[in-house]
Amino acid sequence: MISVFDLFSIGIGPSSSHTVGPMLAAHRLVNELSEQGKLARIKNLRVELYGSLGATGKGHGSGKAIILGLLGEHPQSIDINQVDTLLLEVERDQKLRLNSSHIIDFPKHGAILFEHKTTLEEHSNGLRFFIEFDDGECLEKTYFSVGGGYITEQGIVVETNQYQAVNPYSSAKQLLEICQEQGKSIAALVEENERCAHSQEQIDQYIASIWLTMQDSVKRGMTTEGILPGGLRLARRAPTLARQLRAGQSLSQDPLNVLDWVNLFALSVSEENAAGSRVVTAPTNGAAGVIPAVLQYYHQFVEPLSPETCKVFFLTATAIGSLYKLNASISGAEVGCQGEVGVACSMAAAGLAAIFGASPQQIENAAEIGMEHNLGLTCDPIGGLVQVPCIERNAMGAMKAINASRLALRGSGDHKVSLDKVIRTMWQTGCDMQSNYKETSRGGLAVNIIEC
């Protein structure tokens, strides 16, 4: 089973597949070579990025992430206030201290190459390290960043908390059957499974930490002014919107003004992500604003989230997210944005329905509605940046999640299209989608908007 520790991970923006994944691959490489006693023997090191990583890696900060990983930094623990300083030192000296110990030459031009015309067979997000040792020995290591910060090496998933569960399931149908047989909620069943790999204290503490990180990213985004990095020169919108709403500047007496706050929460986190700040991968960085916005909506306008309610949300969302990860994809480079914002919307709808007291059948319905109306969503970031249309798309995803939950809660749980069928359809749609619309910035808005 896929753990809540994997589907929700704390890292840095702007992309789980293009930033977090490459950083983890580089971090894993230097640690592995250090453990083997080979790190001090490295003479030269070069990195090549392929497919979507090669096409949009510059805008997504993939090169910078690889440098940080080679320095020995990890997405969860890096001091985001030191990122610029570390990168400037490498650029200035054109030298890199591998795993904070062994210094090698690392030229500005040639050490990292973006091969946008070449795609490796295994996955569209491939990166390969070419290493030369002082005795002439050479080593090649290839990794694939498959979405949500997951990386694989020769088909084997690494850096993961996957585990053997006491109540395994691989479909929504199986999940609902187990819930009915045992008389348990989806959250209770997932929590029981999680205890196969983690203590109750670890589970509770981790869920509390990801909710706290989400709240922090909302608060930072609401107060941090400025221009987002990259060629678009996009101004942050969240602080202005926050001031308007706090001053009571509503559009009218419209009872839906609460949705302006949902927009604010989503924009705040998404702008923090675009700036390379710390966010929760949920289940990807490109969709990092959806779930925090939905949770903050409940917390601020329904009732304050208790630790138990928060746990129900995240465990339910994990059950849904794991089904997409197992049976389809959460990678924009593989299936388009339906695999990122679409999956986040589905997870958020399910989690919200659960904390409103929905039955397992209603929760499955909420998740299905959330994805059904994101099917075919392309990933066409302008300039290869996780900004347009990504930031607003998170706000729209949060809105859809809230509405999907409400539709499901008003129903009995009976519906024509099952979640399993929607997941299968999403995967088929992604396979049929042209590569131009899968995080390559070669189609859609990316080629119809002039970059300024």
CSV table of C-alpha atoms in Angstrom, one decimal:
chain,number,residue,atom,x,y,z
A,1,MET,CA,0.0,0.0,0.0
A,2,ILE,CA,1.0,3.6,-0.5
A,3,SER,CA,1.4,5.5,2.7
A,4,VAL,CA,0.1,8.9,3.9
A,5,PHE,CA,3.8,9.6,4.4
A,6,ASP,CA,4.3,9.3,0.7
A,7,LEU,CA,1.2,11.0,-0.8
A,8,PHE,CA,1.8,14.0,1.5
A,9,SER,CA,5.4,14.9,1.8
A,10,ILE,CA,7.0,18.2,2.9
A,11,GLY,CA,9.3,19.7,0.3
A,12,ILE,CA,10.1,22.7,-1.8
A,13,GLY,CA,8.5,24.1,-5.0
A,14,PRO,CA,7.8,24.5,-7.7
A,15,SER,CA,7.4,20.9,-8.9
A,16,SER,CA,7.3,17.5,-7.3
A,17,SER,CA,8.3,15.7,-10.5
A,18,HIS,CA,10.7,18.4,-11.8
A,19,THR,CA,12.2,19.7,-8.6
A,20,VAL,CA,11.7,17.3,-5.7
A,21,GLY,CA,12.2,14.1,-7.7
A,22,PRO,CA,15.5,15.3,-9.3
A,23,MET,CA,16.7,16.6,-6.0
A,24,LEU,CA,16.0,13.3,-4.3
A,25,ALA,CA,17.8,11.4,-7.1
A,26,ALA,CA,20.9,13.5,-6.7
A,27,HIS,CA,20.7,13.2,-2.9
A,28,ARG,CA,20.4,9.5,-3.2
A,29,LEU,CA,23.3,9.2,-5.6
A,30,VAL,CA,25.8,11.1,-3.5
A,31,ASN,CA,24.8,9.2,-0.3
A,32,GLU,CA,25.1,5.9,-2.1
A,33,LEU,CA,28.5,6.7,-3.4
A,34,SER,CA,29.6,8.0,0.0
A,35,GLU,CA,28.5,4.7,1.7
A,36,GLN,CA,30.5,2.8,-0.9
A,37,GLY,CA,33.6,4.9,-0.2
A,38,LYS,CA,33.6,6.2,-3.8
A,39,LEU,CA,32.6,9.8,-3.3
A,40,ALA,CA,36.2,11.1,-2.8
A,41,ARG,CA,37.3,9.4,-6.0
A,42,ILE,CA,35.0,11.3,-8.3
A,43,LYS,CA,36.8,13.4,-10.8
A,44,ASN,CA,34.0,14.6,-13.0
A,45,LEU,CA,30.2,14.5,-12.9
A,46,ARG,CA,27.7,15.5,-15.6
A,47,VAL,CA,23.9,15.3,-15.7
A,48,GLU,CA,21.5,15.0,-18.6
A,49,LEU,CA,17.8,15.5,-18.4
A,50,TYR,CA,15.4,14.0,-21.0
A,51,GLY,CA,11.8,14.3,-22.1
A,52,SER,CA,9.6,16.6,-20.1
A,53,LEU,CA,12.5,17.3,-17.7
A,54,GLY,CA,14.6,18.4,-20.6
A,55,ALA,CA,11.8,20.5,-22.1
A,56,THR,CA,10.6,22.4,-19.0
A,57,GLY,CA,13.3,21.6,-16.5
A,58,LYS,CA,14.8,25.1,-16.6
A,59,GLY,CA,11.5,26.8,-15.8
A,60,HIS,CA,10.8,24.2,-13.1
A,61,GLY,CA,14.2,24.6,-11.4
A,62,SER,CA,15.4,21.1,-12.1
A,63,GLY,CA,19.0,22.1,-12.6
A,64,LYS,CA,19.0,24.0,-9.3
A,65,ALA,CA,17.3,21.1,-7.5
A,66,ILE,CA,20.0,18.7,-8.8
A,67,ILE,CA,22.8,20.9,-7.5
A,68,LEU,CA,21.1,21.1,-4.1
A,69,GLY,CA,20.8,17.4,-4.0
A,70,LEU,CA,24.4,16.8,-5.0
A,71,LEU,CA,25.4,19.2,-2.2
A,72,GLY,CA,23.6,16.7,0.2
A,73,GLU,CA,20.5,18.7,0.8
A,74,HIS,CA,17.1,17.0,1.1
A,75,PRO,CA,13.7,18.5,0.1
A,76,GLN,CA,12.2,18.0,3.6
A,77,SER,CA,15.1,19.4,5.6
A,78,ILE,CA,16.7,22.1,3.5
A,79,ASP,CA,16.7,25.6,4.9
A,80,ILE,CA,14.8,27.5,2.2
A,81,ASN,CA,16.4,30.7,3.3
A,82,GLN,CA,19.8,29.3,2.3
A,83,VAL,CA,18.9,28.1,-1.2
A,84,ASP,CA,19.9,31.2,-3.1
A,85,THR,CA,23.2,31.5,-1.2
A,86,LEU,CA,24.1,27.8,-1.9
A,87,LEU,CA,23.3,28.2,-5.6
A,88,LEU,CA,25.2,31.5,-6.0
A,89,GLU,CA,28.3,29.9,-4.5
A,90,VAL,CA,28.3,27.1,-7.0
A,91,GLU,CA,27.7,29.5,-9.9
A,92,ARG,CA,30.4,31.9,-8.8
A,93,ASP,CA,33.1,29.3,-8.0
A,94,GLN,CA,32.0,26.8,-10.7
A,95,LYS,CA,32.8,24.1,-8.1
A,96,LEU,CA,30.5,21.8,-6.2
A,97,ARG,CA,31.0,20.2,-2.8
A,98,LEU,CA,29.5,16.7,-3.2
A,99,ASN,CA,27.5,15.7,-0.1
A,100,SER,CA,29.2,18.7,1.7
A,101,SER,CA,32.6,17.0,1.6
A,102,HIS,CA,34.3,16.3,-1.8
A,103,ILE,CA,34.9,19.3,-4.1
A,104,ILE,CA,34.8,18.8,-7.9
A,105,ASP,CA,34.7,21.2,-10.9
A,106,PHE,CA,31.2,22.0,-11.9
A,107,PRO,CA,31.2,24.4,-14.9
A,108,LYS,CA,28.2,26.6,-15.5
A,109,HIS,CA,27.9,25.4,-19.1
A,110,GLY,CA,28.1,21.7,-19.7
A,111,ALA,CA,27.6,20.2,-16.2
A,112,ILE,CA,23.8,20.0,-16.6
A,113,LEU,CA,22.4,19.5,-20.0
A,114,PHE,CA,18.7,19.7,-21.0
A,115,GLU,CA,18.0,17.2,-23.8
A,116,HIS,CA,14.6,18.4,-24.8
A,117,LYS,CA,14.5,16.4,-28.0
A,118,THR,CA,15.3,13.0,-26.4
A,119,THR,CA,12.8,11.0,-24.3
A,120,LEU,CA,13.8,7.7,-22.6
A,121,GLU,CA,11.5,4.8,-23.1
A,122,GLU,CA,10.7,4.0,-19.5
A,123,HIS,CA,9.2,7.5,-18.6
A,124,SER,CA,9.0,11.0,-19.9
A,125,ASN,CA,10.9,12.4,-16.8
A,126,GLY,CA,14.4,10.8,-17.1
A,127,LEU,CA,17.7,12.0,-15.8
A,128,ARG,CA,21.1,10.4,-16.1
A,129,PHE,CA,24.3,11.0,-14.1
A,130,PHE,CA,27.6,10.4,-15.8
A,131,ILE,CA,30.5,9.9,-13.3
A,132,GLU,CA,34.2,9.6,-14.0
A,133,PHE,CA,36.5,8.5,-11.2
A,134,ASP,CA,40.1,9.3,-10.7
A,135,ASP,CA,41.3,5.9,-11.9
A,136,GLY,CA,39.4,6.2,-15.2
A,137,GLU,CA,36.4,4.1,-14.1
A,138,CYS,CA,33.1,5.4,-15.4
A,139,LEU,CA,29.6,5.0,-14.0
A,140,GLU,CA,26.1,5.8,-15.3
A,141,LYS,CA,23.1,6.1,-13.1
A,142,THR,CA,19.6,6.7,-14.5
A,143,TYR,CA,16.6,7.7,-12.5
A,144,PHE,CA,13.0,8.5,-13.4
A,145,SER,CA,10.8,11.1,-11.6
A,146,VAL,CA,7.4,9.6,-11.9
A,147,GLY,CA,5.3,12.2,-10.2
A,148,GLY,CA,4.6,13.3,-6.6
A,149,GLY,CA,8.3,13.2,-5.7
A,150,TYR,CA,8.5,9.5,-6.4
A,151,ILE,CA,11.7,8.3,-8.1
A,152,THR,CA,12.5,5.0,-9.7
A,153,GLU,CA,15.8,3.4,-10.6
A,154,GLN,CA,15.7,0.7,-13.3
A,155,GLY,CA,12.0,0.2,-12.5
A,156,ILE,CA,12.4,-0.1,-8.7
A,157,VAL,CA,10.7,2.6,-6.6
A,158,VAL,CA,13.1,4.2,-4.2
A,159,GLU,CA,12.6,6.8,-1.4
A,160,THR,CA,9.2,5.4,-0.4
A,161,ASN,CA,7.2,4.3,2.6
A,162,GLN,CA,5.1,1.7,0.8
A,163,TYR,CA,4.2,-1.3,3.0
A,164,GLN,CA,2.3,-4.5,3.3
A,165,ALA,CA,-1.2,-3.8,4.7
A,166,VAL,CA,-3.4,-5.9,6.9
A,167,ASN,CA,-6.4,-4.9,4.7
A,168,PRO,CA,-5.0,-4.5,1.2
A,169,TYR,CA,-7.1,-3.2,-1.7
A,170,SER,CA,-6.2,-2.1,-5.2
A,171,SER,CA,-9.6,-0.7,-6.3
A,172,ALA,CA,-12.4,1.4,-4.9
A,173,LYS,CA,-14.7,-1.6,-5.2
A,174,GLN,CA,-12.5,-3.6,-2.9
A,175,LEU,CA,-12.1,-0.7,-0.5
A,176,LEU,CA,-15.9,-0.3,-0.2
A,177,GLU,CA,-16.3,-4.1,0.2
A,178,ILE,CA,-13.8,-4.2,3.1
A,179,CYS,CA,-15.4,-1.2,4.8
A,180,GLN,CA,-18.8,-2.9,4.6
A,181,GLU,CA,-17.5,-6.3,5.8
A,182,GLN,CA,-15.7,-4.8,8.8
A,183,GLY,CA,-18.2,-2.0,9.5
A,184,LYS,CA,-15.3,0.6,9.3
A,185,SER,CA,-15.0,4.0,7.8
A,186,ILE,CA,-12.4,4.5,5.0
A,187,ALA,CA,-10.3,6.5,7.4
A,188,ALA,CA,-10.3,3.8,10.1
A,189,LEU,CA,-9.3,1.2,7.6
A,190,VAL,CA,-6.5,3.2,6.2
A,191,GLU,CA,-5.3,4.0,9.8
A,192,GLU,CA,-5.2,0.4,10.6
A,193,ASN,CA,-3.2,-0.3,7.5
A,194,GLU,CA,-0.8,2.5,8.4
A,195,ARG,CA,-0.1,1.0,11.8
A,196,CYS,CA,1.5,-1.9,9.9
A,197,ALA,CA,4.4,0.3,9.2
A,198,HIS,CA,4.2,3.2,11.7
A,199,SER,CA,3.3,3.7,15.3
A,200,GLN,CA,0.1,5.6,16.2
A,201,GLU,CA,2.2,8.4,17.6
A,202,GLN,CA,4.2,8.7,14.3
A,203,ILE,CA,1.0,8.8,12.3
A,204,ASP,CA,-0.6,11.4,14.5
A,205,GLN,CA,2.5,13.6,14.6
A,206,TYR,CA,3.1,13.4,10.8
A,207,ILE,CA,-0.5,14.3,9.9
A,208,ALA,CA,-0.3,17.2,12.4
A,209,SER,CA,3.0,18.3,10.8
A,210,ILE,CA,1.6,18.4,7.2
A,211,TRP,CA,-1.4,20.3,8.3
A,212,LEU,CA,0.8,22.8,10.1
A,213,THR,CA,3.0,23.2,7.1
A,214,MET,CA,-0.1,23.8,4.9
A,215,GLN,CA,-1.3,26.5,7.3
A,216,ASP,CA,2.2,28.1,7.3
A,217,SER,CA,2.2,28.2,3.5
A,218,VAL,CA,-1.2,29.8,3.4
A,219,LYS,CA,-0.1,32.5,5.9
A,220,ARG,CA,3.2,33.2,4.1
A,221,GLY,CA,1.5,33.4,0.7
A,222,MET,CA,-1.1,35.9,2.1
A,223,THR,CA,1.6,38.3,3.3
A,224,THR,CA,4.6,37.9,0.9
A,225,GLU,CA,4.6,40.5,-1.8
A,226,GLY,CA,6.7,40.6,-5.0
A,227,ILE,CA,7.3,39.1,-8.4
A,228,LEU,CA,7.5,35.4,-8.9
A,229,PRO,CA,10.8,34.1,-10.4
A,230,GLY,CA,11.0,33.4,-14.1
A,231,GLY,CA,10.5,35.2,-17.4
A,232,LEU,CA,6.7,35.9,-16.9
A,233,ARG,CA,7.4,38.5,-14.2
A,234,LEU,CA,4.1,37.5,-12.6
A,235,ALA,CA,3.1,39.5,-9.6
A,236,ARG,CA,1.8,37.8,-6.5
A,237,ARG,CA,-2.0,38.3,-6.2
A,238,ALA,CA,-2.7,36.7,-2.8
A,239,PRO,CA,-1.6,39.6,-0.5
A,240,THR,CA,-3.8,42.1,-2.3
A,241,LEU,CA,-6.8,39.8,-2.2
A,242,ALA,CA,-6.1,39.1,1.5
A,243,ARG,CA,-6.2,42.8,2.3
A,244,GLN,CA,-9.4,43.3,0.3
A,245,LEU,CA,-11.1,40.5,2.1
A,246,ARG,CA,-9.9,41.5,5.6
A,247,ALA,CA,-11.1,45.0,5.0
A,248,GLY,CA,-14.6,43.6,4.1
A,249,GLN,CA,-14.4,44.6,0.5
A,250,SER,CA,-16.9,42.1,-0.8
A,251,LEU,CA,-18.2,42.2,-4.4
A,252,SER,CA,-21.8,42.5,-3.0
A,253,GLN,CA,-24.0,40.9,-0.4
A,254,ASP,CA,-23.6,37.6,-2.4
A,255,PRO,CA,-23.6,34.7,0.1
A,256,LEU,CA,-21.0,33.0,-2.0
A,257,ASN,CA,-18.3,35.6,-1.0
A,258,VAL,CA,-16.8,32.8,1.1
A,259,LEU,CA,-15.5,31.4,-2.2
A,260,ASP,CA,-13.2,34.4,-2.5
A,261,TRP,CA,-11.5,33.1,0.6
A,262,VAL,CA,-11.1,29.7,-1.0
A,263,ASN,CA,-9.5,31.4,-4.0
A,264,LEU,CA,-7.2,33.2,-1.6
A,265,PHE,CA,-6.1,30.1,0.2
A,266,ALA,CA,-5.3,28.3,-3.0
A,267,LEU,CA,-3.5,31.2,-4.6
A,268,SER,CA,-1.4,31.7,-1.5
A,269,VAL,CA,-0.1,28.2,-1.4
A,270,SER,CA,0.4,28.0,-5.2
A,271,GLU,CA,2.3,31.3,-5.3
A,272,GLU,CA,4.5,30.0,-2.5
A,273,ASN,CA,5.1,26.9,-4.5
A,274,ALA,CA,5.9,28.9,-7.6
A,275,ALA,CA,8.5,30.9,-5.6
A,276,GLY,CA,10.3,27.7,-4.5
A,277,SER,CA,9.2,27.9,-0.9
A,278,ARG,CA,8.2,25.1,1.4
A,279,VAL,CA,4.9,23.4,0.7
A,280,VAL,CA,3.3,20.0,1.1
A,281,THR,CA,3.3,17.8,-2.0
A,282,ALA,CA,-0.5,16.9,-2.1
A,283,PRO,CA,-0.1,14.7,-4.1
A,284,THR,CA,2.1,16.9,-6.4
A,285,ASN,CA,3.5,20.3,-6.1
A,286,GLY,CA,1.7,21.6,-9.2
A,287,ALA,CA,-1.5,20.8,-7.3
A,288,ALA,CA,-0.2,21.8,-3.8
A,289,GLY,CA,-2.9,24.5,-3.3
A,290,VAL,CA,-6.0,22.4,-3.7
A,291,ILE,CA,-6.1,20.4,-0.5
A,292,PRO,CA,-4.9,23.3,1.8
A,293,ALA,CA,-7.6,25.6,0.4
A,294,VAL,CA,-10.3,23.0,1.0
A,295,LEU,CA,-9.1,22.3,4.5
A,296,GLN,CA,-8.7,26.0,5.4
A,297,TYR,CA,-12.2,26.6,4.1
A,298,TYR,CA,-13.6,24.0,6.6
A,299,HIS,CA,-11.3,25.2,9.4
A,300,GLN,CA,-12.3,28.9,9.0
A,301,PHE,CA,-15.9,28.7,7.9
A,302,VAL,CA,-17.4,25.4,9.2
A,303,GLU,CA,-15.6,24.7,12.4
A,304,PRO,CA,-12.0,24.6,13.7
A,305,LEU,CA,-10.2,21.4,12.7
A,306,SER,CA,-9.5,19.1,15.6
A,307,PRO,CA,-6.6,16.6,15.4
A,308,GLU,CA,-9.1,13.8,14.9
A,309,THR,CA,-11.0,15.5,12.1
A,310,CYS,CA,-7.8,16.4,10.4
A,311,LYS,CA,-6.7,12.8,10.6
A,312,VAL,CA,-10.0,11.6,9.0
A,313,PHE,CA,-9.5,14.0,6.1
A,314,PHE,CA,-5.9,13.0,5.4
A,315,LEU,CA,-6.4,9.2,5.8
A,316,THR,CA,-9.5,9.3,3.5
A,317,ALA,CA,-7.6,11.4,0.9
A,318,THR,CA,-4.8,8.9,1.1
A,319,ALA,CA,-7.1,6.0,0.3
A,320,ILE,CA,-8.3,7.9,-2.9
A,321,GLY,CA,-4.9,9.1,-3.9
A,322,SER,CA,-3.3,5.7,-3.6
A,323,LEU,CA,-5.8,4.3,-6.1
A,324,TYR,CA,-4.7,6.8,-8.7
A,325,LYS,CA,-1.1,6.1,-8.0
A,326,LEU,CA,-1.6,2.3,-8.2
A,327,ASN,CA,-3.9,2.3,-11.3
A,328,ALA,CA,-3.1,5.4,-13.3
A,329,SER,CA,-0.6,8.2,-12.6
A,330,ILE,CA,-0.2,11.5,-10.7
A,331,SER,CA,2.4,12.8,-13.2
A,332,GLY,CA,1.6,15.8,-15.4
A,333,ALA,CA,4.3,14.6,-17.8
A,334,GLU,CA,2.6,11.3,-18.1
A,335,VAL,CA,-1.2,12.1,-18.1
A,336,GLY,CA,-1.5,15.9,-18.1
A,337,CYS,CA,-2.9,18.1,-15.3
A,338,GLN,CA,-5.8,15.7,-14.8
A,339,GLY,CA,-3.2,13.6,-12.9
A,340,GLU,CA,-2.2,16.6,-10.7
A,341,VAL,CA,-5.0,19.1,-10.1
A,342,GLY,CA,-7.6,16.4,-11.1
A,343,VAL,CA,-6.3,13.9,-8.5
A,344,ALA,CA,-5.9,16.6,-5.8
A,345,CYS,CA,-9.5,17.6,-6.5
A,346,SER,CA,-10.7,14.0,-6.2
A,347,MET,CA,-8.8,13.5,-3.0
A,348,ALA,CA,-10.0,16.8,-1.5
A,349,ALA,CA,-13.6,16.1,-2.4
A,350,ALA,CA,-13.4,12.7,-0.6
A,351,GLY,CA,-11.7,14.1,2.5
A,352,LEU,CA,-14.1,16.9,2.8
A,353,ALA,CA,-17.1,14.6,2.4
A,354,ALA,CA,-15.6,12.3,5.1
A,355,ILE,CA,-15.3,15.1,7.7
A,356,PHE,CA,-18.9,16.1,6.9
A,357,GLY,CA,-19.9,12.6,7.9
A,358,ALA,CA,-20.4,11.0,4.5
A,359,SER,CA,-20.7,7.2,4.2
A,360,PRO,CA,-18.0,5.3,2.3
A,361,GLN,CA,-20.3,5.1,-0.8
A,362,GLN,CA,-20.8,8.9,-0.7
A,363,ILE,CA,-17.1,9.5,-0.3
A,364,GLU,CA,-16.4,7.3,-3.3
A,365,ASN,CA,-19.0,9.3,-5.2
A,366,ALA,CA,-17.4,12.6,-4.2
A,367,ALA,CA,-14.0,11.4,-5.4
A,368,GLU,CA,-15.5,10.2,-8.7
A,369,ILE,CA,-17.3,13.6,-9.3
A,370,GLY,CA,-14.0,15.4,-8.5
A,371,MET,CA,-12.1,13.6,-11.3
A,372,GLU,CA,-14.9,13.2,-13.8
A,373,HIS,CA,-15.0,17.0,-14.4
A,374,ASN,CA,-11.2,17.2,-14.7
A,375,LEU,CA,-10.9,14.5,-17.4
A,376,GLY,CA,-8.7,15.6,-20.3
A,377,LEU,CA,-7.1,18.5,-18.4
A,378,THR,CA,-3.9,19.3,-20.1
A,379,CYS,CA,-0.6,20.4,-18.6
A,380,ASP,CA,0.7,23.4,-20.7
A,381,PRO,CA,2.6,25.7,-18.4
A,382,ILE,CA,3.7,28.9,-20.1
A,383,GLY,CA,7.4,29.3,-20.2
A,384,GLY,CA,7.8,26.0,-18.4
A,385,LEU,CA,6.9,27.7,-15.2
A,386,VAL,CA,4.4,26.5,-12.6
A,387,GLN,CA,2.5,29.7,-12.7
A,388,VAL,CA,0.1,30.2,-15.7
A,389,PRO,CA,-2.4,28.5,-15.8
A,390,CYS,CA,-1.2,26.4,-12.7
A,391,ILE,CA,-1.9,28.9,-9.9
A,392,GLU,CA,-5.5,29.7,-10.9
A,393,ARG,CA,-6.1,26.1,-11.8
A,394,ASN,CA,-5.5,25.2,-8.1
A,395,ALA,CA,-8.2,27.6,-7.1
A,396,MET,CA,-10.6,26.1,-9.6
A,397,GLY,CA,-9.7,22.6,-8.4
A,398,ALA,CA,-10.5,23.6,-4.8
A,399,MET,CA,-13.9,25.0,-5.9
A,400,LYS,CA,-14.7,21.8,-7.8
A,401,ALA,CA,-13.7,19.7,-4.8
A,402,ILE,CA,-16.1,21.6,-2.5
A,403,ASN,CA,-18.9,21.3,-5.0
A,404,ALA,CA,-18.2,17.6,-5.7
A,405,SER,CA,-18.4,16.9,-2.0
A,406,ARG,CA,-21.7,18.8,-1.6
A,407,LEU,CA,-23.2,17.0,-4.6
A,408,ALA,CA,-22.2,13.6,-3.1
A,409,LEU,CA,-23.5,14.5,0.4
A,410,ARG,CA,-26.9,15.3,-1.1
A,411,GLY,CA,-27.1,11.9,-2.7
A,412,SER,CA,-27.3,8.3,-1.4
A,413,GLY,CA,-24.0,7.1,-2.8
A,414,ASP,CA,-25.6,5.4,-5.8
A,415,HIS,CA,-24.3,6.6,-9.1
A,416,LYS,CA,-23.8,5.4,-12.7
A,417,VAL,CA,-20.0,5.9,-13.0
A,418,SER,CA,-17.8,4.3,-10.5
A,419,LEU,CA,-14.5,5.8,-9.2
A,420,ASP,CA,-12.6,2.8,-10.7
A,421,LYS,CA,-14.1,3.5,-14.1
A,422,VAL,CA,-13.1,7.2,-13.9
A,423,ILE,CA,-9.6,6.3,-12.9
A,424,ARG,CA,-9.3,3.9,-15.8
A,425,THR,CA,-10.7,6.6,-18.1
A,426,MET,CA,-8.2,9.1,-16.8
A,427,TRP,CA,-5.4,6.8,-17.5
A,428,GLN,CA,-6.6,6.0,-21.0
A,429,THR,CA,-7.2,9.7,-21.7
A,430,GLY,CA,-3.6,10.4,-20.6
A,431,CYS,CA,-2.2,7.7,-22.8
A,432,ASP,CA,-4.2,9.2,-25.8
A,433,MET,CA,-3.1,12.8,-25.0
A,434,GLN,CA,-0.4,14.2,-27.3
A,435,SER,CA,2.9,14.8,-25.7
A,436,ASN,CA,2.6,18.5,-26.5
A,437,TYR,CA,0.0,18.7,-23.8
A,438,LYS,CA,1.9,16.8,-21.1
A,439,GLU,CA,4.2,19.3,-19.3
A,440,THR,CA,6.4,20.0,-22.4
A,441,SER,CA,5.2,23.6,-23.0
A,442,ARG,CA,4.9,22.7,-26.6
A,443,GLY,CA,1.1,23.1,-26.9
A,444,GLY,CA,-2.0,24.9,-25.6
A,445,LEU,CA,-1.5,28.1,-23.7
A,446,ALA,CA,2.3,27.6,-23.7
A,447,VAL,CA,2.5,28.4,-27.4
A,448,ASN,CA,-0.4,30.8,-27.8
A,449,ILE,CA,0.7,33.3,-25.2
A,450,ILE,CA,3.7,35.5,-25.9
A,451,GLU,CA,6.2,35.2,-23.0
A,452,CYS,CA,7.0,38.7,-21.6
